[in-house]
CSV table of C-alpha atoms and ligand atoms in Angstrom, one decimal:
chain,number,residue,atom,x,y,z
A,24,UNK,CA,-2.3,106.2,176.8
A,25,UNK,CA,-1.0,108.6,179.5
A,26,UNK,CA,2.7,108.8,179.4
A,27,UNK,CA,4.4,108.4,182.8
A,28,UNK,CA,6.7,111.3,183.6
A,29,UNK,CA,9.6,111.2,186.1
A,30,UNK,CA,11.8,113.9,187.5
A,31,UNK,CA,15.5,113.5,187.5
A,32,UNK,CA,18.4,115.8,188.4
A,33,UNK,CA,21.2,116.4,185.9
A,34,UNK,CA,24.6,118.0,186.4
A,35,UNK,CA,25.1,120.8,183.9
A,36,UNK,CA,28.9,120.3,184.0
A,37,UNK,CA,29.4,116.6,183.6
A,38,UNK,CA,25.9,115.2,182.7
A,39,UNK,CA,25.7,113.1,185.8
A,40,UNK,CA,22.1,112.0,186.5
A,41,UNK,CA,20.6,111.3,189.9
A,42,UNK,CA,17.0,110.8,191.2
A,43,UNK,CA,17.7,113.1,194.1
A,44,UNK,CA,19.1,116.6,194.2
A,45,UNK,CA,22.6,117.1,195.5
A,46,UNK,CA,24.2,120.4,196.4
A,47,UNK,CA,27.6,119.1,195.1
A,48,UNK,CA,27.6,116.8,192.1
A,49,UNK,CA,28.9,113.4,193.3
A,50,UNK,CA,30.6,112.8,190.0
A,51,UNK,CA,32.5,116.0,189.2
A,52,UNK,CA,32.4,117.7,192.6
A,53,UNK,CA,31.1,121.1,191.3
A,54,UNK,CA,28.7,123.0,193.5
A,55,UNK,CA,25.1,124.0,192.6
A,56,UNK,CA,25.1,122.4,189.2
A,57,UNK,CA,22.3,119.9,189.5
A,58,UNK,CA,19.1,121.0,187.7
A,59,UNK,CA,15.7,119.2,187.5
A,60,UNK,CA,14.6,117.7,184.3
A,61,UNK,CA,11.3,116.0,183.6
A,62,UNK,CA,11.5,112.9,181.4
A,63,UNK,CA,9.2,110.3,180.1
A,64,UNK,CA,9.6,106.9,181.7
A,65,UNK,CA,11.0,104.4,179.3
A,66,UNK,CA,8.9,101.3,178.8
A,67,UNK,CA,10.7,98.3,180.3
A,68,UNK,CA,11.7,95.9,177.6
A,69,UNK,CA,14.9,94.1,177.7
A,70,UNK,CA,14.6,91.7,174.8
A,71,UNK,CA,16.2,92.4,171.5
A,72,UNK,CA,13.7,93.1,168.7
A,73,UNK,CA,16.0,92.8,165.7
A,74,UNK,CA,16.0,89.4,164.1
A,75,UNK,CA,19.0,88.2,162.1
A,76,UNK,CA,18.5,85.7,159.4
A,77,UNK,CA,21.8,85.8,157.6
A,78,UNK,CA,20.6,87.9,154.6
A,79,UNK,CA,21.2,91.3,156.3
A,80,UNK,CA,24.9,91.1,157.1
A,81,UNK,CA,26.3,94.7,157.6
A,82,UNK,CA,29.9,94.0,158.3
A,83,UNK,CA,32.5,94.6,155.6
A,84,UNK,CA,36.2,93.9,155.3
A,85,UNK,CA,38.3,97.0,156.0
A,86,UNK,CA,40.1,96.5,152.7
A,87,UNK,CA,36.9,97.0,150.7
A,88,UNK,CA,36.1,100.4,152.2
A,89,UNK,CA,36.7,103.1,149.6
A,90,UNK,CA,38.4,106.2,151.0
A,91,UNK,CA,39.6,107.7,147.7
A,92,UNK,CA,37.2,110.6,148.1
A,93,UNK,CA,38.4,111.8,151.5
A,94,UNK,CA,38.3,115.4,150.8
A,95,UNK,CA,39.4,118.3,153.0
A,96,UNK,CA,38.2,121.9,152.6
A,97,UNK,CA,40.7,124.6,152.9
A,98,UNK,CA,39.4,127.5,155.1
A,99,UNK,CA,41.6,130.3,153.7
A,100,UNK,CA,43.5,130.3,157.0
A,101,UNK,CA,46.7,128.2,157.0
A,102,UNK,CA,46.7,128.4,160.8
A,103,UNK,CA,43.2,126.9,161.0
A,104,UNK,CA,43.9,124.2,158.4
A,105,UNK,CA,46.8,123.1,160.3
A,106,UNK,CA,44.9,122.8,163.6
A,107,UNK,CA,42.3,120.7,161.7
A,108,UNK,CA,45.1,118.4,160.5
A,109,UNK,CA,45.3,119.8,156.9
A,110,UNK,CA,41.8,121.3,156.3
A,111,UNK,CA,38.3,120.4,157.5
A,112,UNK,CA,37.3,116.9,156.6
A,113,UNK,CA,34.2,116.6,154.4
A,114,UNK,CA,31.3,115.3,156.3
A,115,UNK,CA,32.9,115.9,159.7
A,116,UNK,CA,31.2,117.4,162.8
A,117,UNK,CA,33.3,119.9,164.7
A,118,UNK,CA,32.8,121.9,167.9
A,119,UNK,CA,34.4,125.3,168.4
A,120,UNK,CA,34.5,126.5,172.0
A,121,UNK,CA,35.6,129.8,173.5
A,122,UNK,CA,34.5,132.5,175.9
A,123,UNK,CA,32.0,135.1,174.7
A,124,UNK,CA,33.5,137.8,172.5
A,125,UNK,CA,36.6,135.9,171.7
A,126,UNK,CA,35.8,135.9,168.0
A,127,UNK,CA,34.1,132.6,167.3
A,128,UNK,CA,31.4,134.1,165.1
A,129,UNK,CA,33.9,136.3,163.4
A,130,UNK,CA,36.1,133.4,162.6
A,131,UNK,CA,33.3,131.3,161.2
A,132,UNK,CA,32.0,134.2,159.1
A,133,UNK,CA,35.4,134.7,157.6
A,134,UNK,CA,35.8,130.9,156.9
A,135,UNK,CA,32.3,130.9,155.3
A,136,UNK,CA,33.1,133.7,153.0
A,137,UNK,CA,36.1,131.9,151.8
A,138,UNK,CA,34.4,128.5,151.4
A,139,UNK,CA,31.4,130.0,149.7
A,140,UNK,CA,33.5,130.6,146.6
A,141,UNK,CA,33.2,126.9,145.8
A,142,UNK,CA,30.7,125.5,148.2
A,143,UNK,CA,27.1,126.1,149.4
A,144,UNK,CA,27.1,127.3,153.0
A,145,UNK,CA,24.2,127.6,155.5
A,146,UNK,CA,24.9,129.7,158.5
A,147,UNK,CA,22.3,129.2,161.2
A,148,UNK,CA,22.5,131.7,164.0
A,149,UNK,CA,20.4,131.5,167.2
A,150,UNK,CA,22.1,134.6,168.6
A,151,UNK,CA,22.2,137.4,166.1
A,152,UNK,CA,19.8,138.7,163.5
A,153,UNK,CA,20.4,138.4,159.7
A,154,UNK,CA,20.9,142.1,159.6
A,155,UNK,CA,23.6,142.0,162.4
A,156,UNK,CA,25.4,139.3,160.5
A,157,UNK,CA,25.2,141.2,157.3
A,158,UNK,CA,26.5,144.4,158.9
A,159,UNK,CA,29.5,142.5,160.3
A,160,UNK,CA,30.1,140.8,157.0
A,161,UNK,CA,30.1,144.1,155.1
A,162,UNK,CA,32.3,145.7,157.7
A,163,UNK,CA,34.8,142.9,157.2
A,164,UNK,CA,34.4,143.3,153.4
A,165,UNK,CA,33.1,139.7,153.1
A,166,UNK,CA,30.6,138.6,150.5
A,167,UNK,CA,29.4,135.4,149.0
A,168,UNK,CA,26.4,134.6,147.0
A,169,UNK,CA,26.5,131.0,148.1
A,170,UNK,CA,26.4,131.9,151.8
A,171,UNK,CA,22.9,131.6,153.1
A,172,UNK,CA,21.8,132.9,156.5
A,173,UNK,CA,19.1,131.5,158.7
A,174,UNK,CA,18.0,132.7,162.1
A,175,UNK,CA,16.3,129.9,163.8
A,176,UNK,CA,16.5,127.9,167.0
A,177,UNK,CA,14.0,125.2,166.4
A,178,UNK,CA,16.0,122.2,165.5
A,179,UNK,CA,13.2,120.4,163.6
A,180,UNK,CA,12.8,123.4,161.2
A,181,UNK,CA,16.5,123.6,160.7
A,182,UNK,CA,16.8,119.8,160.1
A,183,UNK,CA,13.9,119.9,157.6
A,184,UNK,CA,15.4,122.9,155.7
A,185,UNK,CA,18.9,121.4,155.6
A,186,UNK,CA,17.5,118.2,154.3
A,187,UNK,CA,15.7,120.1,151.5
A,188,UNK,CA,18.4,122.6,150.6
A,189,UNK,CA,21.4,120.2,151.1
A,190,UNK,CA,24.2,122.7,151.8
A,191,UNK,CA,27.8,121.5,151.7
A,192,UNK,CA,28.7,123.2,155.0
A,193,UNK,CA,26.4,123.9,157.9
A,194,UNK,CA,27.3,126.3,160.7
A,195,UNK,CA,25.4,126.3,164.0
A,196,UNK,CA,26.0,129.4,166.2
A,197,UNK,CA,25.5,128.2,168.9
A,198,UNK,CA,24.5,124.7,170.0
A,199,UNK,CA,23.3,126.1,173.4
A,200,UNK,CA,20.6,128.2,171.7
A,201,UNK,CA,19.2,125.4,169.8
A,202,UNK,CA,16.1,123.7,171.1
A,203,UNK,CA,14.0,120.7,170.4
A,204,UNK,CA,10.3,121.5,171.1
A,205,UNK,CA,9.5,117.8,171.5
A,206,UNK,CA,11.7,117.6,174.5
A,207,UNK,CA,10.3,118.6,177.9
A,208,UNK,CA,13.6,120.2,179.1
A,209,UNK,CA,14.6,123.8,178.8
A,210,UNK,CA,16.7,125.1,175.9
A,211,UNK,CA,20.4,125.2,177.0
A,212,UNK,CA,19.9,122.4,179.5
A,213,UNK,CA,22.2,119.4,179.3
A,214,UNK,CA,19.7,117.0,177.7
A,215,UNK,CA,18.7,119.6,175.1
A,216,UNK,CA,22.3,120.2,174.1
A,217,UNK,CA,22.9,116.5,173.9
A,218,UNK,CA,19.8,115.9,171.8
A,219,UNK,CA,20.5,118.7,169.5
A,220,UNK,CA,24.1,117.6,169.0
A,221,UNK,CA,22.7,114.1,168.2
A,222,UNK,CA,20.4,115.6,165.5
A,223,UNK,CA,23.3,117.4,163.9
A,224,UNK,CA,25.5,114.3,164.1
A,225,UNK,CA,22.8,112.4,162.2
A,226,UNK,CA,22.4,115.1,159.6
A,227,UNK,CA,26.1,115.5,159.2
A,228,UNK,CA,26.8,111.8,158.8
A,229,UNK,CA,23.8,110.7,156.8
A,230,UNK,CA,23.8,113.7,154.3
A,231,UNK,CA,27.6,114.1,154.3
A,232,UNK,CA,27.4,117.7,155.4
A,233,UNK,CA,30.4,119.3,157.0
A,234,UNK,CA,29.1,120.8,160.2
A,235,UNK,CA,30.7,123.3,162.6
A,236,UNK,CA,29.0,124.1,165.9
A,237,UNK,CA,29.9,126.9,168.3
A,238,UNK,CA,29.8,125.8,172.0
A,239,UNK,CA,29.9,128.2,174.9
A,240,UNK,CA,32.4,127.9,177.6
A,241,UNK,CA,31.7,127.9,181.3
A,242,UNK,CA,33.7,129.7,184.0
A,243,UNK,CA,36.3,126.9,184.2
A,244,UNK,CA,37.0,127.1,180.5
A,245,UNK,CA,35.3,123.8,179.5
A,246,UNK,CA,32.6,123.6,176.9
A,247,UNK,CA,29.4,124.1,178.8
A,248,UNK,CA,27.3,121.0,178.8
A,249,UNK,CA,28.3,117.5,179.4
A,250,UNK,CA,31.5,115.9,178.4
A,251,UNK,CA,29.5,113.6,176.2
A,252,UNK,CA,29.3,116.4,173.7
A,253,UNK,CA,33.1,116.0,173.1
A,254,UNK,CA,32.7,112.3,172.5
A,255,UNK,CA,30.0,112.8,169.9
A,256,UNK,CA,31.9,115.1,167.6
A,257,UNK,CA,34.9,114.5,165.5
A,258,UNK,CA,36.9,117.6,166.3
A,259,UNK,CA,36.9,119.9,169.4
A,260,UNK,CA,38.7,123.2,169.0
A,261,UNK,CA,39.2,125.8,171.7
A,262,UNK,CA,39.7,129.5,170.9
A,263,UNK,CA,41.6,131.1,173.8
A,264,UNK,CA,43.0,134.5,174.3
A,265,UNK,CA,43.6,137.3,176.7
A,266,UNK,CA,41.0,140.0,176.8
A,267,UNK,CA,43.9,142.5,177.2
A,268,UNK,CA,45.7,141.5,174.1
A,269,UNK,CA,44.4,141.1,170.5
A,270,UNK,CA,46.1,137.7,170.2
A,271,UNK,CA,44.0,134.6,170.0
A,272,UNK,CA,45.2,131.0,170.1
A,273,UNK,CA,43.3,128.1,168.6
A,274,UNK,CA,44.1,124.6,169.7
A,275,UNK,CA,42.6,121.2,169.1
A,276,UNK,CA,41.8,119.2,172.2
A,277,UNK,CA,40.3,116.3,170.2
A,278,UNK,CA,40.8,115.5,166.5
A,279,UNK,CA,39.8,112.2,164.8
A,280,UNK,CA,41.6,113.3,161.7
A,281,UNK,CA,44.9,114.8,162.9
A,282,UNK,CA,47.2,115.6,165.7
A,283,UNK,CA,46.0,117.6,168.8
A,284,UNK,CA,49.5,119.1,169.2
A,285,UNK,CA,49.0,121.8,166.6
A,286,UNK,CA,48.2,125.3,167.5
A,287,UNK,CA,47.1,128.3,165.4
A,288,UNK,CA,47.7,131.9,166.3
A,289,UNK,CA,45.5,134.8,165.2
A,290,UNK,CA,45.3,138.5,165.8
A,291,UNK,CA,42.0,140.4,166.1
A,292,UNK,CA,42.0,143.8,164.5
A,293,UNK,CA,39.6,146.1,162.7
A,294,UNK,CA,39.4,143.8,159.7
A,295,UNK,CA,38.5,140.7,161.8
A,296,UNK,CA,40.9,137.9,162.5
A,297,UNK,CA,44.3,137.8,160.8
A,298,UNK,CA,46.6,134.9,161.0
A,299,UNK,CA,50.0,135.3,162.7
A,300,UNK,CA,52.5,133.3,160.8
A,301,UNK,CA,55.4,134.1,163.1
A,302,UNK,CA,54.1,133.5,166.6
A,303,UNK,CA,57.7,133.6,168.1
A,304,UNK,CA,58.1,137.2,166.9
A,305,UNK,CA,54.8,138.1,168.5
A,306,UNK,CA,55.5,136.4,171.8
A,307,UNK,CA,58.9,138.0,172.1
A,308,UNK,CA,57.8,141.4,170.9
A,309,UNK,CA,57.3,142.9,174.4
A,310,UNK,CA,60.3,141.3,176.1
A,311,UNK,CA,61.8,143.6,178.6
A,312,UNK,CA,65.5,144.2,178.3
A,313,UNK,CA,68.2,144.4,181.0
A,314,UNK,CA,66.1,142.7,183.7
A,315,UNK,CA,67.0,139.6,185.5
A,316,UNK,CA,64.8,136.5,185.6
A,317,UNK,CA,63.8,136.5,181.9
A,318,UNK,CA,64.8,133.6,179.7
A,319,UNK,CA,63.7,132.6,176.2
A,320,UNK,CA,62.5,129.0,175.8
A,321,UNK,CA,61.8,127.1,172.7
A,322,UNK,CA,59.0,124.5,172.7
A,323,UNK,CA,57.6,122.4,169.8
A,324,UNK,CA,53.9,122.9,169.3
A,325,UNK,CA,53.2,120.0,167.0
A,326,UNK,CA,55.5,120.4,164.0
A,327,UNK,CA,56.5,124.0,164.8
A,328,UNK,CA,59.0,125.5,167.1
A,329,UNK,CA,57.8,128.4,169.1
A,330,UNK,CA,60.0,130.8,171.1
A,331,UNK,CA,58.5,132.2,174.1
A,332,UNK,CA,59.5,134.2,177.1
A,333,UNK,CA,59.7,132.6,180.6
A,334,UNK,CA,59.7,135.0,183.5
A,335,UNK,CA,60.9,134.0,186.9
A,336,UNK,CA,60.7,136.0,190.1
A,337,UNK,CA,62.3,135.1,193.3
A,338,UNK,CA,61.8,137.2,196.4
A,339,UNK,CA,62.2,136.6,200.2
A,340,UNK,CA,59.4,135.0,202.0
A,341,UNK,CA,57.3,137.0,204.5
A,342,UNK,CA,55.6,134.1,206.0
A,343,UNK,CA,56.8,130.7,207.3
A,344,UNK,CA,56.0,128.8,204.1
A,345,UNK,CA,57.6,130.0,200.9
A,346,UNK,CA,55.0,130.5,198.1
A,347,UNK,CA,55.4,128.9,194.6
A,348,UNK,CA,53.2,130.0,191.8
A,349,UNK,CA,53.1,129.1,188.1
A,350,UNK,CA,51.2,130.4,185.1
A,351,UNK,CA,51.7,128.4,181.9
A,352,UNK,CA,54.0,125.8,183.5
A,353,UNK,CA,53.3,122.8,185.7
A,354,UNK,CA,53.4,123.6,189.4
A,355,UNK,CA,54.8,120.2,190.4
A,356,UNK,CA,57.5,120.4,187.7
A,357,UNK,CA,58.6,123.7,189.1
A,358,UNK,CA,58.9,122.4,192.6
A,359,UNK,CA,61.0,119.5,191.2
A,360,UNK,CA,63.3,122.0,189.4
A,361,UNK,CA,63.7,124.0,192.6
A,362,UNK,CA,64.7,120.9,194.5
A,363,UNK,CA,67.2,119.9,191.8
A,364,UNK,CA,68.7,123.5,191.8
A,365,UNK,CA,69.0,123.3,195.6
A,366,UNK,CA,70.5,119.8,195.8
A,367,UNK,CA,72.6,119.6,192.7
A,368,UNK,CA,73.6,123.1,191.9
A,369,UNK,CA,73.7,124.7,195.4
A,370,UNK,CA,71.2,127.5,195.0
A,371,UNK,CA,69.1,128.0,198.1
A,372,UNK,CA,65.4,128.7,197.6
A,373,UNK,CA,64.2,127.5,201.0
A,374,UNK,CA,63.4,131.0,202.3
A,375,UNK,CA,62.3,132.4,199.0
A,376,UNK,CA,59.0,132.8,197.2
A,377,UNK,CA,59.3,131.7,193.6
A,378,UNK,CA,57.0,132.6,190.7
A,379,UNK,CA,57.0,131.5,187.0
A,380,UNK,CA,55.0,133.2,184.3
A,381,UNK,CA,55.0,132.2,180.6
A,382,UNK,CA,54.1,135.1,178.5
A,383,UNK,CA,51.3,135.2,175.9
A,384,UNK,CA,49.0,132.5,177.3
A,385,UNK,CA,51.3,129.7,176.0
A,386,UNK,CA,51.4,126.6,178.1
A,387,UNK,CA,54.8,124.9,178.4
A,388,UNK,CA,54.0,121.2,178.6
A,389,UNK,CA,57.2,119.9,177.1
A,390,UNK,CA,60.1,118.9,179.4
A,391,UNK,CA,62.4,120.9,177.0
A,392,UNK,CA,61.2,124.0,178.8
A,393,UNK,CA,62.8,122.9,182.1
A,394,UNK,CA,66.1,124.5,181.5
A,395,UNK,CA,64.7,127.9,180.7
A,396,UNK,CA,62.6,127.8,183.9
A,397,UNK,CA,65.7,126.9,186.0
A,398,UNK,CA,67.8,129.5,184.4
A,399,UNK,CA,65.2,132.3,184.9
A,400,UNK,CA,64.8,131.3,188.5
A,401,UNK,CA,68.5,131.4,189.2
A,402,UNK,CA,68.8,134.7,187.3
A,403,UNK,CA,66.2,136.3,189.5
A,404,UNK,CA,67.7,134.8,192.6
A,405,UNK,CA,71.2,136.1,191.9
A,406,UNK,CA,69.8,139.2,190.1
A,407,UNK,CA,72.1,138.4,187.1
A,408,UNK,CA,70.8,139.3,183.7
A,409,UNK,CA,70.6,136.7,180.9
A,410,UNK,CA,71.8,138.1,177.6
A,411,UNK,CA,69.1,139.2,175.1
A,412,UNK,CA,70.5,136.9,172.5
A,413,UNK,CA,70.5,133.7,174.6
A,414,UNK,CA,68.0,130.9,174.2
A,415,UNK,CA,68.1,127.7,176.3
A,416,UNK,CA,66.3,124.4,176.2
A,417,UNK,CA,66.7,120.9,177.7
A,418,UNK,CA,65.1,118.5,180.1
A,419,UNK,CA,66.4,118.4,183.7
A,420,UNK,CA,66.8,115.1,185.4
A,421,UNK,CA,66.8,114.5,189.1
A,422,UNK,CA,70.6,114.0,189.2
A,423,UNK,CA,70.9,117.6,187.8
A,424,UNK,CA,71.8,116.3,184.4
A,425,UNK,CA,70.5,117.9,181.2
A,426,UNK,CA,68.9,115.4,178.9
A,427,UNK,CA,68.5,115.4,175.2
A,428,UNK,CA,65.2,116.6,173.6
A,429,UNK,CA,63.7,115.9,170.2
A,430,UNK,CA,63.8,118.5,167.4
A,431,UNK,CA,67.0,120.3,168.5
A,432,UNK,CA,67.9,121.5,165.0
A,433,UNK,CA,64.5,122.9,164.3
A,434,UNK,CA,64.6,124.9,167.5
A,435,UNK,CA,68.0,126.2,166.7
A,436,UNK,CA,67.0,127.3,163.2
A,437,UNK,CA,64.0,129.2,164.7
A,438,UNK,CA,66.4,130.9,167.2
A,439,UNK,CA,68.7,131.8,164.3
A,440,UNK,CA,65.9,133.2,162.2
A,441,UNK,CA,64.9,135.5,165.1
A,442,UNK,CA,68.5,136.8,165.5
A,443,UNK,CA,69.6,134.9,168.6
A,444,UNK,CA,73.4,134.6,169.0
A,445,UNK,CA,73.8,131.9,171.6
A,446,UNK,CA,71.9,128.6,172.3
A,447,UNK,CA,72.4,126.5,175.4
A,448,UNK,CA,71.4,123.0,174.5
A,449,UNK,CA,71.8,119.5,176.0
A,450,UNK,CA,75.2,118.0,175.4
A,451,UNK,CA,73.9,114.8,173.7
A,452,UNK,CA,72.0,117.0,171.2
A,453,UNK,CA,75.1,119.0,170.6
A,454,UNK,CA,77.2,115.9,170.0
A,455,UNK,CA,74.9,114.4,167.4
A,456,UNK,CA,74.7,117.6,165.4
A,457,UNK,CA,77.0,117.4,162.4
A,458,UNK,CA,77.6,120.8,161.0
A,459,UNK,CA,77.2,123.3,163.8
A,460,UNK,CA,78.9,126.2,162.0
A,461,UNK,CA,76.1,126.4,159.4
A,462,UNK,CA,73.8,128.2,161.8
A,463,UNK,CA,76.2,131.0,162.4
A,464,UNK,CA,75.4,131.1,166.1
A,465,UNK,CA,77.2,129.9,169.2
A,466,UNK,CA,75.9,126.5,170.2
A,467,UNK,CA,76.9,125.3,173.6
A,468,UNK,CA,76.3,121.7,174.8
A,469,UNK,CA,75.9,121.3,178.5
A,470,UNK,CA,75.8,118.2,180.7
A,471,UNK,CA,74.6,119.6,184.0
A,472,UNK,CA,72.2,122.2,185.2
A,473,UNK,CA,75.1,124.0,187.0
A,474,UNK,CA,77.1,124.2,183.8
A,475,UNK,CA,74.0,125.4,181.9
A,476,UNK,CA,73.4,128.2,184.4
A,477,UNK,CA,77.0,129.3,184.2
A,478,UNK,CA,76.8,129.5,180.4
A,479,UNK,CA,73.5,131.3,180.3
A,480,UNK,CA,74.3,133.8,182.9
A,481,UNK,CA,77.7,134.5,181.6
B,24,TYD,P1,32.5,137.6,168.1
B,24,TYD,O1,32.9,136.8,166.9
B,24,TYD,O2,31.1,138.1,168.1
B,24,TYD,O3,32.7,136.7,169.4
B,24,TYD,P2,31.9,135.3,169.8
B,24,TYD,O4,31.1,134.9,168.7
B,24,TYD,O5,33.1,134.4,170.2
B,24,TYD,O6,31.1,135.7,171.1
B,24,TYD,O7,33.6,138.7,168.4
B,24,TYD,C1,33.2,139.9,168.9
B,24,TYD,C2,34.4,140.6,169.4
B,24,TYD,O8,35.4,140.8,168.4
B,24,TYD,C3,34.0,142.0,169.8
B,24,TYD,O9,34.4,142.2,171.1
B,24,TYD,C4,34.7,142.9,168.9
B,24,TYD,C5,35.8,142.1,168.2
B,24,TYD,N1,36.0,142.4,166.8
B,24,TYD,C6,37.1,143.2,166.4
B,24,TYD,O10,37.9,143.6,167.2
B,24,TYD,N2,37.2,143.4,165.1
B,24,TYD,C7,36.3,143.0,164.1
B,24,TYD,O11,36.5,143.2,162.9
B,24,TYD,C8,35.2,142.2,164.6
B,24,TYD,C9,34.2,141.7,163.6
B,24,TYD,C10,35.1,142.0,165.9
B,25,MG,MG1,29.0,134.8,168.6
């Protein structure tokens, strides 16, 4: 029988399918992302084939399901284990995304070397030769007799070999290089990536093999290929970093087995990736001294307080409309803070450009960062320096009040550890703290944003 083929257009960003080509994808609005794919026409058949006679019941009571063997593998990196929610869950399928050269392959190789002490690992690379991987491993001083390398992109061969050798952990570097020869679309295309992920999903779940896949990232920073990839896997991690600095941040954007608030910090040096246990120290290491507009904020990343530097710059506007710009902080939140400062505290920003920059690639998503943003903006406006040993946190309300935030004591402890001498905190947090002297630092509870600024700029 001759199979009928049809041509469809698929968006490489979001996976939207259409029978006709569009310059701009109607679903995600990206330009020039629709590519042609040829598919077999599915035979029309709407009736269900499966027959149910009562003897093949597959549902079970949730109480009867045995989870006593839920095992987690420790990767040798505490930072990574925490992002995974306490180690990689056995039999899970994870996706690690990041821009080229950020260190994905290096991280995986280092994990493999640690895991291979007790587990059998298969590292499948579609990008590098075995020799290249070996050279890198020996440069990093890694070894492992239980670490097997395979350079292959044909997914059927990989699946067959995995089924035969049954490794405990399977690494796929990267999912975009894998291809299914049965499929008519090109390697790296949306449907190929989807199909290949599906195959690894089946392997991982049916054979209970822990699988880690590398996914390339497009220019917008999302994992290239459709969003459906993120729905199919258990965990999606992003490896981010600045090409200028050696610091790398690993965060979970999806985790079926843990929180997505956790964040891991690494440093890339000659011996590969090293974990950074004190990210606050790292983030504050380059803090300029004696300059206005610089305030230290404290945000909770999951269970951990992180101190980071917020830089504000206010300068007079050259054009009619004042500019506002934010890096690492929400733009709308900044406009709101400026409005509160103007209305409730009497600082005039209407003819001023205002910029906020959060150092180290950290994103301040917590309202507790509001106060440090306000203080740094006023500090720059008035050109008054904030003391080096001052840290401020608190949420700003529209009435100009400073509202309480969770985890105040943990934040203060972190500030104390790093040698800060003064913390400006919300009054209600201050009131509920029992023994304030034990920290050995000056703790000031403030009710309004005006009061907070007076204390911080003192
Ligand atoms: P790699 O893991 O190949 O990146 P990816 O797989 O995400 O594309 O990382 C390569 C980069 O890391 C390269 O630019 C050099 C740097 N690097 C170091 O600085 N030190 C090292 O020990 C290693 C192995 C790599
Ligand atoms: Mg790589």
